Amino acid sequence: AADAAAAADSQRMGAAFVEEALRWLPDEATPAVQRPVAGSALQPAAPLPRILIADDNNDMRAYLKALLDPHAEVRVCADGEAAFEAVQRDAPDLLLSDVMMPKLDGFGLIAKVRATPALRHLPVMLLSARAGEEAKVEGLQAGADDYLVKPFAASELLARVQRQVELGRERQLQLQALSMRESYFRSLIDGAPVIMWTTDEAGMCTYLSRRWAEYTGRSWAEDQGMGWMQAVHPEDFPRTRDAFLEANATRTSFKVDYRLRLQDGSYRWFVDNGTPRVDEAGRPNGYVGTVTDIHMRTLLQMRLEQVARAGDIGVWYADAPFSEFRLNAQMAAHLGLDGQADVTVDALLAAVDPEDRARVGGGIARSLESGCALDLEFRHAAGQDGADGNGAHATRWLRAVGW
């Protein structure tokens, strides 16, 4: 009996020795794992997740690889630098990294991954011997999707890995759907007759639709950021720049007319409308706007103003949403608004005789709502400038026609 017990102890010691020796063999020596056949009743026909393990401890690498091999295609690296090079070559579905490693630790590895546009959505799990809520918060704030403290149960690791892989794949599907939607809408935008643009929170241009390049002949490299202003006519540049920068500083909408240089060196008049936008959390997220060709309209307005000046005819015009009217010098003088080129609807109505004000306001509102022509006669609310030689206030009748 004693001989049998001694033999059993010797066998156990030998097995333990062999197991320990196998831990120190190179990773490539790990036997191939037999996985269930895809499409069987036990496993649906889906690609195995690809997992990259980064850990400088050979025992831990071997343990994690053996644990995950039946469920995934696993690659291993011994330090953060090698892991980052590996994910750049072939991004996995999950990066499982130790925190303390030579050359580049887990936090540094996450920083590099998140700073790389093609990898910023890669799921990352950190493994660390540092326990406690503070260590976990530090790992999550560094950009990790999950944080697991050593030692851990194999079942917990597998459950968390599976969850992160599922979340990562769901995120990729959402990103692909978003990319398809953006591609679709950009194709619609590129086919639109107006130019569309966006900026970031710093006011730097981040997108110009294809129509801009077709007009100007300029490349995106020239026009990104603030480069687009180089295509604005030198005489219009200062007020265009000032209107754009003031709107960005105050987070308000803006509208500015300017001449844009075309491919052949000629200029055309355009109107630029911009509106501030916010992200999903309600934070400022730059501007979105349009640039519309108004060359023929502007030329017509200029010719009409020339005729108006010669015949003392007041001219006004307005663009949607019709909150502001632009007056020529003669129109401003007729209304007692000398020197004012842009006035609000309220300021315009204030220049109308009080007895006619409600009728004129209602007529303007009906015309804007229905799109019908405007034809109104009203009295100007005369002030001191309208007094006659005896000090009495003269009444001036005006007729406003618009379409």
Coordinates of C-alpha atoms in Angstrom, one line a residue:
A1 CA 0.0 0.0 0.0
A2 CA 2.9 2.3 0.9
D3 CA 4.5 1.6 -2.5
A4 CA 1.3 2.4 -4.3
A5 CA 0.9 5.7 -2.5
A6 CA 4.5 6.7 -3.2
A7 CA 3.9 5.9 -6.9
A8 CA 0.8 8.0 -7.0
D9 CA 2.6 11.0 -5.4
S10 CA 5.4 10.6 -7.9
Q11 CA 2.9 10.6 -10.8
R12 CA 1.2 13.8 -9.5
M13 CA 4.5 15.6 -9.1
G14 CA 5.6 14.6 -12.6
A15 CA 2.3 15.8 -14.1
A16 CA 2.7 19.1 -12.3
F17 CA 6.3 19.5 -13.5
V18 CA 5.3 18.8 -17.1
E19 CA 2.4 21.3 -16.8
E20 CA 4.7 24.0 -15.4
A21 CA 7.3 23.3 -18.2
L22 CA 4.6 23.7 -20.9
R23 CA 3.8 27.1 -19.6
W24 CA 7.2 28.3 -20.5
L25 CA 7.2 26.9 -24.0
P26 CA 6.8 29.5 -26.9
D27 CA 3.2 30.4 -27.6
E28 CA 3.4 28.9 -31.1
A29 CA 3.8 25.5 -29.4
T30 CA 0.3 25.6 -28.0
P31 CA -1.7 22.7 -29.6
A32 CA -4.5 23.7 -32.0
V33 CA -7.8 23.9 -30.4
Q34 CA -10.7 21.9 -31.7
R35 CA -13.7 24.2 -32.2
P36 CA -17.3 23.2 -33.0
V37 CA -18.1 23.2 -36.7
A38 CA -19.7 26.5 -37.7
G39 CA -23.3 26.0 -38.6
S40 CA -23.9 23.1 -36.3
A41 CA -26.8 22.9 -33.8
L42 CA -24.4 24.1 -31.1
Q43 CA -22.9 27.1 -32.9
P44 CA -24.6 29.3 -35.5
A45 CA -22.9 30.1 -38.8
A46 CA -21.1 33.3 -37.7
P47 CA -17.5 34.3 -37.9
L48 CA -15.5 33.7 -34.8
P49 CA -14.5 36.9 -33.0
R50 CA -10.8 37.9 -33.3
I51 CA -9.1 38.8 -30.1
L52 CA -5.7 40.2 -29.5
I53 CA -4.1 39.6 -26.1
A54 CA -1.4 42.0 -24.8
D55 CA 0.4 40.8 -21.7
D56 CA 4.1 40.6 -20.8
N57 CA 3.6 37.6 -18.5
N58 CA 4.0 34.4 -20.4
D59 CA 1.9 32.4 -17.9
M60 CA -1.0 34.8 -18.2
R61 CA -0.8 35.0 -22.0
A62 CA -0.9 31.2 -22.2
Y63 CA -3.8 31.0 -19.7
L64 CA -5.8 33.6 -21.5
K65 CA -5.1 32.1 -24.9
A66 CA -6.1 28.6 -23.7
L67 CA -9.3 30.0 -22.1
L68 CA -10.4 31.9 -25.2
D69 CA -9.1 29.7 -28.0
P70 CA -12.3 27.5 -28.0
H71 CA -14.4 30.5 -28.7
A72 CA -12.3 32.9 -30.8
E73 CA -9.3 33.4 -33.1
V74 CA -6.7 34.6 -30.6
R75 CA -3.4 36.4 -31.2
V76 CA -0.9 37.3 -28.5
C77 CA 1.7 40.1 -27.9
A78 CA 4.2 40.6 -25.1
D79 CA 4.1 44.4 -24.9
G80 CA 2.0 47.4 -25.8
E81 CA 4.1 48.5 -28.8
A82 CA 3.8 45.1 -30.4
A83 CA 0.1 45.1 -29.7
F84 CA -0.4 48.6 -31.3
E85 CA 1.5 47.5 -34.4
A86 CA -0.7 44.4 -34.6
V87 CA -4.0 46.2 -34.4
Q88 CA -2.8 48.7 -37.0
R89 CA -2.0 45.8 -39.4
D90 CA -5.3 43.9 -38.7
A91 CA -7.8 45.3 -36.2
P92 CA -9.4 42.6 -34.0
D93 CA -12.9 42.5 -32.6
L94 CA -11.5 43.0 -29.1
L95 CA -8.2 44.1 -27.5
L96 CA -7.5 42.4 -24.2
S97 CA -4.6 44.2 -22.5
D98 CA -2.7 44.1 -19.2
V99 CA -2.1 47.5 -17.6
M100 CA 1.5 47.0 -16.5
M101 CA 3.7 46.2 -19.5
P102 CA 7.2 47.2 -20.8
K103 CA 7.7 49.6 -23.7
L104 CA 4.1 50.8 -23.7
D105 CA 1.7 50.1 -20.8
G106 CA -2.1 49.6 -21.1
F107 CA -3.0 53.2 -20.7
G108 CA -0.5 54.3 -23.3
L109 CA -1.8 51.6 -25.7
I110 CA -5.4 52.9 -25.2
A111 CA -4.3 56.5 -25.8
K112 CA -2.7 55.5 -29.2
V113 CA -5.7 53.4 -30.2
R114 CA -8.2 56.2 -29.4
A115 CA -6.1 58.7 -31.2
T116 CA -6.1 56.6 -34.4
P117 CA -9.3 57.4 -36.4
A118 CA -9.6 53.9 -37.9
L119 CA -9.3 52.3 -34.4
R120 CA -11.0 54.7 -32.1
H121 CA -14.1 52.5 -31.8
L122 CA -12.1 49.3 -31.1
P123 CA -13.4 47.6 -27.9
V124 CA -10.6 47.5 -25.2
M125 CA -10.7 45.5 -22.0
L126 CA -8.0 46.1 -19.3
L127 CA -6.7 43.5 -16.9
S128 CA -5.0 44.7 -13.8
A129 CA -3.9 43.5 -10.3
R130 CA -5.0 46.9 -9.0
A131 CA -8.3 46.5 -7.2
G132 CA -10.7 49.1 -5.9
E133 CA -13.2 51.6 -7.4
E134 CA -10.6 54.2 -7.9
A135 CA -8.4 52.0 -10.2
K136 CA -11.5 50.9 -12.2
V137 CA -12.6 54.5 -12.7
E138 CA -9.1 55.4 -13.8
G139 CA -9.1 52.7 -16.4
L140 CA -12.5 53.6 -17.7
Q141 CA -11.6 57.3 -17.9
A142 CA -8.5 56.3 -19.9
G143 CA -10.8 55.0 -22.6
A144 CA -11.3 51.3 -21.6
D145 CA -14.6 49.7 -22.3
D146 CA -14.2 47.3 -19.4
Y147 CA -11.9 46.8 -16.5
L148 CA -11.3 43.4 -14.8
V149 CA -9.3 42.9 -11.7
K150 CA -6.9 39.9 -11.3
P151 CA -7.4 37.3 -10.1
F152 CA -10.7 36.7 -11.9
A153 CA -13.0 33.7 -12.5
A154 CA -12.8 32.2 -15.9
S155 CA -16.5 32.4 -16.3
E156 CA -16.6 36.1 -15.5
L157 CA -13.8 36.8 -18.1
L158 CA -15.6 34.8 -20.8
A159 CA -18.9 36.6 -20.1
R160 CA -17.3 40.0 -20.2
V161 CA -15.4 39.2 -23.4
Q162 CA -18.6 38.0 -25.1
R163 CA -20.4 41.1 -24.0
Q164 CA -17.7 43.4 -25.4
V165 CA -17.5 41.5 -28.7
E166 CA -21.3 41.8 -29.1
L167 CA -21.3 45.5 -28.2
G168 CA -18.4 46.1 -30.6
R169 CA -20.1 44.3 -33.5
E170 CA -23.3 46.2 -32.8
R171 CA -21.4 49.4 -32.9
Q172 CA -19.8 48.5 -36.2
L173 CA -23.2 47.8 -37.7
Q174 CA -24.4 51.2 -36.5
L175 CA -21.4 52.9 -37.9
Q176 CA -21.8 51.1 -41.2
A177 CA -25.5 52.2 -41.4
L178 CA -24.5 55.7 -40.5
S179 CA -21.8 55.7 -43.2
M180 CA -24.4 54.5 -45.8
R181 CA -26.8 57.2 -44.7
E182 CA -24.1 59.9 -44.9
S183 CA -23.1 58.7 -48.3
Y184 CA -26.7 58.7 -49.5
F185 CA -27.3 62.2 -48.2
R186 CA -24.1 63.5 -49.5
S187 CA -25.0 62.2 -53.0
L188 CA -28.2 64.2 -52.7
I189 CA -26.4 67.3 -51.5
D190 CA -23.8 67.1 -54.2
G191 CA -26.7 67.0 -56.8
A192 CA -28.4 70.0 -55.2
P193 CA -28.2 73.4 -57.0
V194 CA -26.9 75.1 -53.8
I195 CA -23.6 74.6 -52.1
M196 CA -23.7 73.0 -48.6
W197 CA -21.1 73.4 -45.9
T198 CA -20.3 72.6 -42.3
T199 CA -17.8 73.9 -39.7
D200 CA -16.6 72.5 -36.4
E201 CA -16.9 74.3 -33.0
A202 CA -13.8 76.3 -33.7
G203 CA -15.3 77.7 -37.0
M204 CA -13.0 75.6 -39.2
C205 CA -14.7 74.3 -42.4
T206 CA -15.1 70.6 -42.3
Y207 CA -17.2 70.0 -45.4
L208 CA -18.0 71.6 -48.8
S209 CA -20.3 70.0 -51.2
R210 CA -19.1 69.2 -54.7
R211 CA -20.8 72.2 -56.2
W212 CA -18.3 74.5 -54.5
A213 CA -15.4 72.8 -56.4
E214 CA -17.4 72.9 -59.6
Y215 CA -17.8 76.7 -59.3
T216 CA -14.4 77.6 -58.0
G217 CA -12.1 74.9 -59.4
R218 CA -10.4 74.8 -56.0
S219 CA -9.4 71.6 -54.1
W220 CA -10.5 70.6 -50.6
A221 CA -6.9 71.0 -49.4
E222 CA -7.1 74.7 -50.3
D223 CA -10.5 75.4 -48.8
Q224 CA -10.6 73.4 -45.6
G225 CA -10.4 75.3 -42.3
M226 CA -10.5 79.0 -43.3
G227 CA -9.1 78.6 -46.8
W228 CA -12.4 79.0 -48.5
M229 CA -12.3 82.8 -47.8
Q230 CA -9.5 83.1 -50.3
A231 CA -12.1 82.7 -53.1
V232 CA -14.1 85.7 -51.9
H233 CA -13.7 89.0 -53.8
P234 CA -11.1 91.2 -52.1
E235 CA -13.6 94.1 -51.7
D236 CA -16.1 91.8 -50.0
F237 CA -13.6 89.9 -47.9
P238 CA -13.5 92.2 -44.8
R239 CA -17.3 92.3 -44.2
T240 CA -17.6 88.5 -45.0
R241 CA -14.9 87.6 -42.6
D242 CA -16.3 89.9 -39.9
A243 CA -19.9 88.6 -40.3
F244 CA -18.7 85.0 -40.1
L245 CA -16.4 85.5 -37.1
E246 CA -19.0 87.6 -35.2
A247 CA -21.7 85.0 -35.7
N248 CA -19.4 82.2 -34.5
A249 CA -18.5 84.3 -31.4
T250 CA -22.1 84.9 -30.5
R251 CA -23.5 81.6 -31.7
T252 CA -26.1 83.3 -33.9
S253 CA -27.3 82.8 -37.5
F254 CA -25.8 85.0 -40.2
K255 CA -26.4 85.9 -43.9
V256 CA -23.9 87.7 -46.1
D257 CA -23.7 88.5 -49.8
Y258 CA -20.3 88.3 -51.5
R259 CA -18.7 87.8 -54.9
L260 CA -17.1 84.4 -55.4
R261 CA -14.2 83.8 -57.8
L262 CA -15.0 81.2 -60.4
Q263 CA -12.7 78.8 -62.3
D264 CA -12.2 81.3 -65.2
G265 CA -11.3 84.1 -62.8
S266 CA -14.6 85.9 -63.1
Y267 CA -16.9 86.7 -60.1
R268 CA -20.5 85.9 -59.4
W269 CA -22.7 87.1 -56.5
F270 CA -23.7 84.5 -53.9
V271 CA -25.6 84.7 -50.6
D272 CA -24.1 82.7 -47.7
N273 CA -26.6 81.6 -44.9
G274 CA -25.3 79.9 -41.7
T275 CA -27.1 78.4 -38.7
P276 CA -25.4 77.1 -35.5
R277 CA -25.8 73.4 -34.8
V278 CA -25.5 71.2 -31.6
D279 CA -24.6 67.6 -31.0
E280 CA -26.7 64.9 -29.4
A281 CA -25.8 66.2 -25.9
G282 CA -26.8 69.8 -26.8
R283 CA -23.3 71.1 -27.0
P284 CA -22.2 73.6 -29.7
N285 CA -21.0 71.7 -32.7
G286 CA -20.2 74.3 -35.3
Y287 CA -22.4 75.6 -38.1
V288 CA -24.3 74.2 -41.2
G289 CA -25.1 76.5 -44.1
T290 CA -25.7 77.1 -47.8
V291 CA -24.2 79.2 -50.5
T292 CA -26.7 80.2 -53.2
D293 CA -26.1 81.8 -56.6
I294 CA -27.9 85.2 -56.6
H295 CA -25.9 86.8 -59.4
M296 CA -28.8 87.6 -61.8
R297 CA -31.0 88.8 -58.9
T298 CA -28.2 91.1 -57.6
L299 CA -27.6 92.6 -61.1
L300 CA -31.3 93.2 -61.5
Q301 CA -31.4 94.9 -58.1
M302 CA -28.5 97.1 -59.0
R303 CA -30.1 98.2 -62.3
L304 CA -33.4 98.8 -60.5
E305 CA -31.7 100.9 -57.9
Q306 CA -30.1 103.0 -60.6
V307 CA -33.5 103.6 -62.2
A308 CA -34.9 104.4 -58.7
R309 CA -32.3 106.9 -58.0
A310 CA -32.9 108.7 -61.3
G311 CA -36.7 108.7 -60.7
D312 CA -36.8 109.2 -56.9
I313 CA -38.4 105.7 -56.6
G314 CA -38.1 103.8 -53.3
V315 CA -37.1 100.1 -53.7
W316 CA -37.2 97.4 -51.1
Y317 CA -36.6 93.6 -51.1
A318 CA -36.4 90.8 -48.6
D319 CA -35.4 87.1 -48.5
A320 CA -37.0 84.3 -46.5
P321 CA -37.8 84.2 -43.6
F322 CA -38.7 87.9 -44.3
S323 CA -37.7 89.2 -40.9
E324 CA -35.7 92.0 -42.4
F325 CA -36.2 94.3 -45.4
R326 CA -33.4 96.0 -47.4
L327 CA -34.2 99.6 -48.5
N328 CA -32.5 101.8 -51.1
A329 CA -31.7 105.4 -50.1
Q330 CA -34.9 106.7 -51.7
M331 CA -37.1 104.2 -49.9
A332 CA -35.4 105.0 -46.6
A333 CA -35.9 108.8 -47.2
H334 CA -39.6 108.4 -48.0
L335 CA -40.1 106.6 -44.7
G336 CA -38.0 108.9 -42.6
L337 CA -35.4 106.2 -42.1
D338 CA -32.5 108.0 -43.7
G339 CA -29.2 106.1 -43.7
Q340 CA -30.8 102.8 -42.7
A341 CA -30.4 100.1 -45.4
D342 CA -31.6 97.1 -43.4
V343 CA -34.7 97.4 -41.2
T344 CA -36.9 94.9 -39.4
V345 CA -40.7 94.5 -40.1
D346 CA -41.4 96.3 -36.8
A347 CA -39.2 99.2 -37.7
L348 CA -40.9 99.4 -41.1
L349 CA -44.4 99.4 -39.6
A350 CA -43.3 102.1 -37.1
A351 CA -42.8 104.4 -40.0
V352 CA -46.4 103.9 -41.1
D353 CA -49.2 106.2 -39.9
P354 CA -50.8 104.6 -36.8
E355 CA -54.2 104.6 -38.5
D356 CA -52.8 102.6 -41.4
R357 CA -50.4 100.4 -39.5
A358 CA -52.6 97.4 -38.7
R359 CA -53.9 97.3 -42.3
V360 CA -50.3 97.4 -43.8
G361 CA -49.1 94.8 -41.3
G362 CA -51.9 92.5 -42.2
G363 CA -51.3 92.9 -45.9
I364 CA -47.7 92.1 -45.6
A365 CA -48.5 89.0 -43.5
R366 CA -51.1 87.8 -46.0
S367 CA -48.7 88.3 -48.9
L368 CA -45.9 86.4 -47.2
E369 CA -48.2 83.6 -46.2
S370 CA -50.0 83.1 -49.5
G371 CA -47.2 84.2 -51.9
C372 CA -49.5 86.7 -53.6
A373 CA -48.4 90.1 -54.8
L374 CA -48.4 93.1 -52.4
D375 CA -50.1 96.4 -53.4
L376 CA -50.8 98.8 -50.5
E377 CA -51.3 102.5 -50.1
F378 CA -50.6 104.1 -46.8
R379 CA -49.6 107.3 -45.1
H380 CA -46.1 107.9 -43.7
A381 CA -46.0 108.7 -40.0
A382 CA -44.6 112.2 -40.4
G383 CA -42.3 113.6 -37.8
Q384 CA -40.5 116.9 -37.6
D385 CA -38.9 116.3 -41.0
G386 CA -42.5 116.2 -42.4
A387 CA -43.6 119.6 -41.0
D388 CA -44.6 122.3 -43.4
G389 CA -43.6 125.9 -43.2
N390 CA -46.3 126.7 -40.6
G391 CA -45.2 123.9 -38.3
A392 CA -48.0 121.6 -39.2
H393 CA -47.2 118.0 -39.9
A394 CA -47.6 117.2 -43.6
T395 CA -49.1 113.9 -44.6
R396 CA -47.4 111.9 -47.4
W397 CA -49.1 109.1 -49.1
L398 CA -47.0 106.2 -50.4
R399 CA -47.8 103.1 -52.5
A400 CA -45.8 99.9 -51.8
V401 CA -45.8 97.2 -54.6
G402 CA -44.1 93.9 -54.2
W403 CA -44.1 90.3 -55.6

